[in-house]
Tab-separated table of N, CA and C in Angstrom:
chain	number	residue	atom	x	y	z
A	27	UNK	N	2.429	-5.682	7.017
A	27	UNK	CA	1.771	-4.502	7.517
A	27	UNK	C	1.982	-3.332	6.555
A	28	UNK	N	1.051	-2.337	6.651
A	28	UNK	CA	1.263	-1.389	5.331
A	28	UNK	C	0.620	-0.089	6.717
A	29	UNK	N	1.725	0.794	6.087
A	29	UNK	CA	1.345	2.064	7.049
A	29	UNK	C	0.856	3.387	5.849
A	30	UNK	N	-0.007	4.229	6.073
A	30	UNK	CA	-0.445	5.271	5.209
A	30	UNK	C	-0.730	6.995	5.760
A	31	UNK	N	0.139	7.583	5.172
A	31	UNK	CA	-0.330	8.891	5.819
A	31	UNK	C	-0.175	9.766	4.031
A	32	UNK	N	-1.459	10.627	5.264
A	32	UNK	CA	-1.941	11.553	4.230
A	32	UNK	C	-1.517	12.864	4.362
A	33	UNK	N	-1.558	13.727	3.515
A	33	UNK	CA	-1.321	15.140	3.547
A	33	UNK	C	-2.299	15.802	2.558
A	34	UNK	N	-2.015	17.078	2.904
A	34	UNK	CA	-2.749	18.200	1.282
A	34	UNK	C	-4.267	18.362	2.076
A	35	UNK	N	-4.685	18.058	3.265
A	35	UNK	CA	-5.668	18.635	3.273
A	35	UNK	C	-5.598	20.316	3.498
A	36	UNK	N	-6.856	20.821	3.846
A	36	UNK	CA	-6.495	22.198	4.303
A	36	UNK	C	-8.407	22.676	4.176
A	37	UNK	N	-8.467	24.227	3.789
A	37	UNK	CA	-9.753	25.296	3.998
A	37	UNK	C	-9.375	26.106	2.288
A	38	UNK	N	-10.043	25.608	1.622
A	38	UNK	CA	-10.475	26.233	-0.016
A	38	UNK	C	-11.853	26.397	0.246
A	39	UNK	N	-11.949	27.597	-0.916
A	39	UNK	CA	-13.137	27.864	-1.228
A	39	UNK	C	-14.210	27.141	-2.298
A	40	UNK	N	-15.306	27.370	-2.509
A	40	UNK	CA	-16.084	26.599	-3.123
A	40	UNK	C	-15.754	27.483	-4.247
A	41	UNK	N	-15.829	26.115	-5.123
A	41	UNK	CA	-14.942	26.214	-6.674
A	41	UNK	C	-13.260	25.797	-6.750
A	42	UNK	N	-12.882	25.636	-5.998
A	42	UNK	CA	-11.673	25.238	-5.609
A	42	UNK	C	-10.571	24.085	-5.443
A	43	UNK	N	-9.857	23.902	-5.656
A	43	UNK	CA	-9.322	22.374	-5.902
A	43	UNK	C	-8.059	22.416	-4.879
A	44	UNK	N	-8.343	21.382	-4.537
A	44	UNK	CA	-7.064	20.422	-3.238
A	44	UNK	C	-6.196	19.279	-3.725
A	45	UNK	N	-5.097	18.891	-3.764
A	45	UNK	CA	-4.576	17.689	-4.317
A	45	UNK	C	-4.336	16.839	-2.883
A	46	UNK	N	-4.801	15.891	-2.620
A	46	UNK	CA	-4.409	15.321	-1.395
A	46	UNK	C	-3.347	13.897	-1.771
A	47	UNK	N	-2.438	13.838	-0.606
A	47	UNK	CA	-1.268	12.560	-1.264
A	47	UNK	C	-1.638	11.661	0.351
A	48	UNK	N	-1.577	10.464	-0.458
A	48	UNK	CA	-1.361	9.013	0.116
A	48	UNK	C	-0.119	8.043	-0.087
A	49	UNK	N	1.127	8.314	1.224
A	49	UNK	CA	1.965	7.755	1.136
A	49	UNK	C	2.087	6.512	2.022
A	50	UNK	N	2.374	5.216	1.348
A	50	UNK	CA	2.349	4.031	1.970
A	50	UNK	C	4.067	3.764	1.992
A	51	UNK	N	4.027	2.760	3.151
A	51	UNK	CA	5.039	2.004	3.679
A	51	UNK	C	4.501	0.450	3.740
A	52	UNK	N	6.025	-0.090	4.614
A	52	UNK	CA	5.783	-1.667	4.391
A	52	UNK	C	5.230	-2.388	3.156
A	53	UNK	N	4.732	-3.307	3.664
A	53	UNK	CA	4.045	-4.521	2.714
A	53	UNK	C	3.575	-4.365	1.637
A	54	UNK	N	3.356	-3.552	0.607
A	54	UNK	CA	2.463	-2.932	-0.766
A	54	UNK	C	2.939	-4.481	-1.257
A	55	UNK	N	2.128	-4.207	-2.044
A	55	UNK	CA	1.898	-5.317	-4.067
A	55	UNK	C	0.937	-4.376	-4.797
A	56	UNK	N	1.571	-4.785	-6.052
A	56	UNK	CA	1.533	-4.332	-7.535
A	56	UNK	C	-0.409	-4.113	-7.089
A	57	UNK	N	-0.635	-6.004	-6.921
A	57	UNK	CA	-2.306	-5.774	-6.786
A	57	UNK	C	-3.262	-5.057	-5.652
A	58	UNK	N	-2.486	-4.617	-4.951
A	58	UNK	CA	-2.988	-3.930	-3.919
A	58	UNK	C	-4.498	-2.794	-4.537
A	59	UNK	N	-4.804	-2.634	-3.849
A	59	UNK	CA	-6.237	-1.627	-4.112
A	59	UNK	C	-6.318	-0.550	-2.993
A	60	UNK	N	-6.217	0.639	-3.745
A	60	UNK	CA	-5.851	1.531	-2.697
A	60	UNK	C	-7.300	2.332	-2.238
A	61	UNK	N	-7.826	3.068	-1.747
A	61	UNK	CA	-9.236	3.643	-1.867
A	61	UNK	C	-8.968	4.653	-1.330
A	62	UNK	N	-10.083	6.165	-1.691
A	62	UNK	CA	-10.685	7.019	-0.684
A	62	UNK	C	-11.642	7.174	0.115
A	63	UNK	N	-11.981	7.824	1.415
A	63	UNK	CA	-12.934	7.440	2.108
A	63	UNK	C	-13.140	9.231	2.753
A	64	UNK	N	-14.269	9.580	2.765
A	64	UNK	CA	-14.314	10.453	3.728
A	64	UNK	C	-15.460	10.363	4.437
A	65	UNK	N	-16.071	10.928	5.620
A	65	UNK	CA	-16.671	11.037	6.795
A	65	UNK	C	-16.742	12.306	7.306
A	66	UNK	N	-18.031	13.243	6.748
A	66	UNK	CA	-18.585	14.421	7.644
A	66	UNK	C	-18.949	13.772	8.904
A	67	UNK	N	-19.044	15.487	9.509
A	67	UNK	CA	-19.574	15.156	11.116
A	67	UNK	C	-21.281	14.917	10.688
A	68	UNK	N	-21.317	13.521	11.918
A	68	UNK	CA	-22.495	13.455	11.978
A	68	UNK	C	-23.105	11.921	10.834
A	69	UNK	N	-21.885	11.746	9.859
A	69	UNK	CA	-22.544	11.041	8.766
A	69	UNK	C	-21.666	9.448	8.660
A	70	UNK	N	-22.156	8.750	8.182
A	70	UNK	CA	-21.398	7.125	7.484
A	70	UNK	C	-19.754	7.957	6.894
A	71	UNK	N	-18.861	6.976	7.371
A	71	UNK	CA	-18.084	6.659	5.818
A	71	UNK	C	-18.458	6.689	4.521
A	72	UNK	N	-17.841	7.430	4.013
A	72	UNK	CA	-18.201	6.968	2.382
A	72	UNK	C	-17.284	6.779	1.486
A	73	UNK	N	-17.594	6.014	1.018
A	73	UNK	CA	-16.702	5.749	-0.453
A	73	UNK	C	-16.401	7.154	-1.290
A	74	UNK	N	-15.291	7.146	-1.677
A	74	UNK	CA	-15.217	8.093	-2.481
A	74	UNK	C	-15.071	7.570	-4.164
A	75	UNK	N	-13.797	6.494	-3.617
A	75	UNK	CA	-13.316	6.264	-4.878
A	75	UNK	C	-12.377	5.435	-4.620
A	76	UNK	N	-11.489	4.267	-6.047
A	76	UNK	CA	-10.813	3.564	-5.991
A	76	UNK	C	-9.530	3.307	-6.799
A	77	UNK	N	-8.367	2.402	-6.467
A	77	UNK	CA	-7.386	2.331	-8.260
A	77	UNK	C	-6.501	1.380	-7.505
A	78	UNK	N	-6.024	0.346	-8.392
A	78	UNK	CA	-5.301	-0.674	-8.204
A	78	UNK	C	-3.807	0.681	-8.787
A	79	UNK	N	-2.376	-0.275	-8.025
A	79	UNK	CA	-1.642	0.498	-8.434
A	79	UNK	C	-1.007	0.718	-9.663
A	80	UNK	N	-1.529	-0.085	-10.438
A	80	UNK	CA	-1.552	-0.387	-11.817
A	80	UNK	C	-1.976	1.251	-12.580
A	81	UNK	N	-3.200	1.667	-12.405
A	81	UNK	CA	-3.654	2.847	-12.435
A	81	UNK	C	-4.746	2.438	-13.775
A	82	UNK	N	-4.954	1.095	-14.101
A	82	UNK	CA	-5.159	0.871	-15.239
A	82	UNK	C	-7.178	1.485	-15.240
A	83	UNK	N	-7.639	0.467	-13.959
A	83	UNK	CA	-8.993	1.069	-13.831
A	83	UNK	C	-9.594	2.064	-12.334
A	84	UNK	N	-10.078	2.868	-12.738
A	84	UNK	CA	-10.143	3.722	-11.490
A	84	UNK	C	-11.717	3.841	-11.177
A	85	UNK	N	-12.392	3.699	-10.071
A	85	UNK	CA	-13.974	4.004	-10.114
A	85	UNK	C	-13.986	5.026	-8.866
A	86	UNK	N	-15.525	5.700	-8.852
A	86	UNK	CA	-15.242	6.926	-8.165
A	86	UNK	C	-17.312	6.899	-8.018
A	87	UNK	N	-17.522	7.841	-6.545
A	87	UNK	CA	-18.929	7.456	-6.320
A	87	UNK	C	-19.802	8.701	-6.926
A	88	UNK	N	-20.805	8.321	-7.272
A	88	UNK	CA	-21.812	9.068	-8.258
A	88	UNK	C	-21.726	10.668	-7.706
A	89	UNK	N	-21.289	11.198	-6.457
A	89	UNK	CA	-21.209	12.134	-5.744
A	89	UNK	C	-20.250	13.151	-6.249
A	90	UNK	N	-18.711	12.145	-6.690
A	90	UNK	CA	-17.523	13.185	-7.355
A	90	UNK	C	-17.071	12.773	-8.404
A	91	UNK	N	-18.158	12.029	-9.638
A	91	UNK	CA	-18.069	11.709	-10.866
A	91	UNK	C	-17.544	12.743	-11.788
A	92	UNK	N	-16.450	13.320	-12.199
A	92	UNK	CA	-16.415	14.500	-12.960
A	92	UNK	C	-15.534	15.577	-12.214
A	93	UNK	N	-15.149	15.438	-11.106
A	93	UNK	CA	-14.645	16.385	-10.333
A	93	UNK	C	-13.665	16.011	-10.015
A	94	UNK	N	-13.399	14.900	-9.295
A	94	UNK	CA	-12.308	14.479	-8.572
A	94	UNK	C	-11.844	13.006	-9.158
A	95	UNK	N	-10.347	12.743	-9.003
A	95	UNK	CA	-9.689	11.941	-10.132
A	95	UNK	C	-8.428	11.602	-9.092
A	96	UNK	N	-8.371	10.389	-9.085
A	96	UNK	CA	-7.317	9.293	-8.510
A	96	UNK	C	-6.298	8.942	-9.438
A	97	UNK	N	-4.787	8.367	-8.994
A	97	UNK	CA	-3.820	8.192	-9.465
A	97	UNK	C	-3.134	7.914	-8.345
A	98	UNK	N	-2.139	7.148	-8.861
A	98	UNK	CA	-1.022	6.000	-8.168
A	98	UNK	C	0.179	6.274	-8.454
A	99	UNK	N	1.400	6.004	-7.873
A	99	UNK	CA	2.502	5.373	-8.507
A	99	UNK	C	3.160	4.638	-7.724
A	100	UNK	N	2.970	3.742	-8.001
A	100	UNK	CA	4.187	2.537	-7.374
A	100	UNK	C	5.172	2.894	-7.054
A	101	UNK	N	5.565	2.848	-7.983
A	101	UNK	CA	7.151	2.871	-7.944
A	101	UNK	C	7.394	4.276	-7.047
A	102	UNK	N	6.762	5.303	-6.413
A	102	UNK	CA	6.971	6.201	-5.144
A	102	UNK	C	5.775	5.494	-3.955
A	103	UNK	N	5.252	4.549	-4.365
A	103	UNK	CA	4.424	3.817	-3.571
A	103	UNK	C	3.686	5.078	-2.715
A	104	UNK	N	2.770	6.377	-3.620
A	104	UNK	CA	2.102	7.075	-3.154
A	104	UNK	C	0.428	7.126	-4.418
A	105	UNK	N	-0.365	6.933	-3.572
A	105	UNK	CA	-1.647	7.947	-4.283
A	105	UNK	C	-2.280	9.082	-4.229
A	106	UNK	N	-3.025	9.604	-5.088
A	106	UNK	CA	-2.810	10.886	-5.143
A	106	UNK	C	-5.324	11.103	-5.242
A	107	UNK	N	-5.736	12.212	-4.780
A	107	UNK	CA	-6.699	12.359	-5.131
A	107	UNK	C	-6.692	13.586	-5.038
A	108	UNK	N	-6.828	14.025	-6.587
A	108	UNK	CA	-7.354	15.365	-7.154
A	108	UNK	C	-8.903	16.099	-7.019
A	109	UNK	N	-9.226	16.819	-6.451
A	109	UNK	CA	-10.112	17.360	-6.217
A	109	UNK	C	-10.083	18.558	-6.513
A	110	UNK	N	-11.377	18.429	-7.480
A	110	UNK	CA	-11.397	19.964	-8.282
A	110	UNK	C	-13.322	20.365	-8.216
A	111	UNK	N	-13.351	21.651	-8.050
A	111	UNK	CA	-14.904	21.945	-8.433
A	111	UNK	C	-15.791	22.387	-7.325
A	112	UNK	N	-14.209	21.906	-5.707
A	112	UNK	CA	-15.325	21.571	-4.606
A	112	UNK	C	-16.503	22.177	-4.430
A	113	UNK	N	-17.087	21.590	-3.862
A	113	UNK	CA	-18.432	22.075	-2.714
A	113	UNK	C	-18.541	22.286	-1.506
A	114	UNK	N	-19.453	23.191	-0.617
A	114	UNK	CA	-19.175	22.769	0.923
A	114	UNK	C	-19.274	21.525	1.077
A	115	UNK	N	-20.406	21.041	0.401
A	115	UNK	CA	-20.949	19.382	0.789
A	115	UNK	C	-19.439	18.332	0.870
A	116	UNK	N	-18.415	18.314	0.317
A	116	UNK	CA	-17.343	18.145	0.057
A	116	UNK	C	-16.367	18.102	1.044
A	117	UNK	N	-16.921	19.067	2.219
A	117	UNK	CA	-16.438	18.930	3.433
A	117	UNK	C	-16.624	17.628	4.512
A	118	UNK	N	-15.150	17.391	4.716
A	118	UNK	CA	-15.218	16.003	5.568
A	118	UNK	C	-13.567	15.447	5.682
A	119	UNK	N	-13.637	14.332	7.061
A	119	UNK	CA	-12.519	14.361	6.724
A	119	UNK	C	-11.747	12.787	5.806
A	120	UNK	N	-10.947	13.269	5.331
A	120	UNK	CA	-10.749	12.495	3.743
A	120	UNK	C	-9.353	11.055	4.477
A	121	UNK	N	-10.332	9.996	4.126
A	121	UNK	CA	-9.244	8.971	4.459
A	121	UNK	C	-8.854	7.878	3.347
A	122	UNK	N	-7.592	7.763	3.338
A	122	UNK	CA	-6.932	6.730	2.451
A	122	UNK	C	-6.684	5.045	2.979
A	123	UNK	N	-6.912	4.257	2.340
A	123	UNK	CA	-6.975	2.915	3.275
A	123	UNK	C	-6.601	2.002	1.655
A	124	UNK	N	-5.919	0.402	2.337
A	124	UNK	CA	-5.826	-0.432	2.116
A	124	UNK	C	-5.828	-1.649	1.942
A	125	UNK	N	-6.201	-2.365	0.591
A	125	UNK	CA	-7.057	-3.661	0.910
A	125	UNK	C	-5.815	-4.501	-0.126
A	126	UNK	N	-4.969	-4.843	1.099
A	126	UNK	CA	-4.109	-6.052	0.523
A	126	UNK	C	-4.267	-7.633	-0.565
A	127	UNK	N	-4.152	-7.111	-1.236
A	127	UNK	CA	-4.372	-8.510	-2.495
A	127	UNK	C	-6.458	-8.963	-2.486
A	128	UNK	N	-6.758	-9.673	-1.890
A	128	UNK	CA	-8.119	-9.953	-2.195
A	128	UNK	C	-8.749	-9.813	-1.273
A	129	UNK	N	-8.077	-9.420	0.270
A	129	UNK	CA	-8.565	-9.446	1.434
A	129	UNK	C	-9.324	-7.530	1.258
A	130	UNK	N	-10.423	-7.333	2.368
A	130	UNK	CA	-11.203	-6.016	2.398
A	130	UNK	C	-10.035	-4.972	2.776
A	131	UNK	N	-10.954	-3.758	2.586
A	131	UNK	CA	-10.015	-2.793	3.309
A	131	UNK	C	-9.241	-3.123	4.489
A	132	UNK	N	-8.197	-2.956	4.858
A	132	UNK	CA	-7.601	-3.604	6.748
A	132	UNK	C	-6.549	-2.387	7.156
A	133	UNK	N	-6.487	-1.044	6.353
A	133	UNK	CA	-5.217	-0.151	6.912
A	133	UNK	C	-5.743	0.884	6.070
A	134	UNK	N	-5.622	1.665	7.307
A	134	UNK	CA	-6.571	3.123	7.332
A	134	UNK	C	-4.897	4.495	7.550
A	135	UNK	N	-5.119	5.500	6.743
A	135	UNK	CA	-4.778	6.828	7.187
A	135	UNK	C	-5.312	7.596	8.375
A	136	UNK	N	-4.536	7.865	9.226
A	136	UNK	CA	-5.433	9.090	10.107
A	136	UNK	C	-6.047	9.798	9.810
A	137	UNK	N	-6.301	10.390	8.219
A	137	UNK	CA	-7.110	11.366	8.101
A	137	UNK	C	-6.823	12.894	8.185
A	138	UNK	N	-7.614	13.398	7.176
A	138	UNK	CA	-6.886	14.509	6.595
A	138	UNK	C	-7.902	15.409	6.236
A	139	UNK	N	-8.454	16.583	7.030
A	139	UNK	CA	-9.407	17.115	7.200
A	139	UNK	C	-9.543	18.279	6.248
A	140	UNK	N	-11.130	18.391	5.496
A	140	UNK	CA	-11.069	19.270	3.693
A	140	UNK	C	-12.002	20.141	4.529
A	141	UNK	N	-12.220	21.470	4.240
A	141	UNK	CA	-13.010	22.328	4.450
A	141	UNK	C	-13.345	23.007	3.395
A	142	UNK	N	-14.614	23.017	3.152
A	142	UNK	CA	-14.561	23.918	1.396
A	142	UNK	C	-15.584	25.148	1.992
A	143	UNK	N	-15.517	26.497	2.193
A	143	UNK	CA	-15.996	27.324	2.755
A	143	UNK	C	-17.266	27.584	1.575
A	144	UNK	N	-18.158	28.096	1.850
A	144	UNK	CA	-19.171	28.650	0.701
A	144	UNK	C	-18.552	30.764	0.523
């Protein structure tokens, strides 16, 4: 079992940057795949972005290409998503989840709510 909580959300302004942290417990591996996810009111999940804890390859969705930037460390068994540039659109609330070795996502953060004011 792998448990995940998040912090660093909060209310910035547009232009503004948030660092949000993803700290895991239990069960981790090296190959684990960690992801971001957020969800406005009203809208799908979305992908944000991804990184094995390796940190070696990281992908991120055409939405915060250039802005926002993922990182890992094992060895504090936390991830990290940098968010810089925001937008209101940007507003939502931001979840961290885990997809153990080859199996899908299966362990979610409660969630950690971004407000980017205009």
């Amino acid at each position: 079992q792998v448990q995940l909580v998040e912090s660093g959300g909060g209310l910035v302004q547009a232009g503004g940057s948030l660092r949000l942290s993803c700290a895991a417990s239990g069960r981790t591996f090296f190959r684990d795949t960690m992801g971001w996810f957020r969800q406005a009111p009203g809208k799908e999940r979305e992908f944000v972005g991804r990184i094995r804890w390796a940190g070696s390859d990281a992908y991120y969705a055409d939405s915060v290409k250039g802005r926002f930037t993922i990182s890992a460390d094992y060895a504090k068994k936390t991830v990290f998503l940098q968010m810089n540039s925001l937008k209101p659109e940007d507003t939502a609330v931001y979840y961290c989840a885990a997809a153990p070795g080859t199996d899908p996502y299966q362990y979610w953060g409660q969630g950690t709510q971004v407000t980017v004011s205009s």
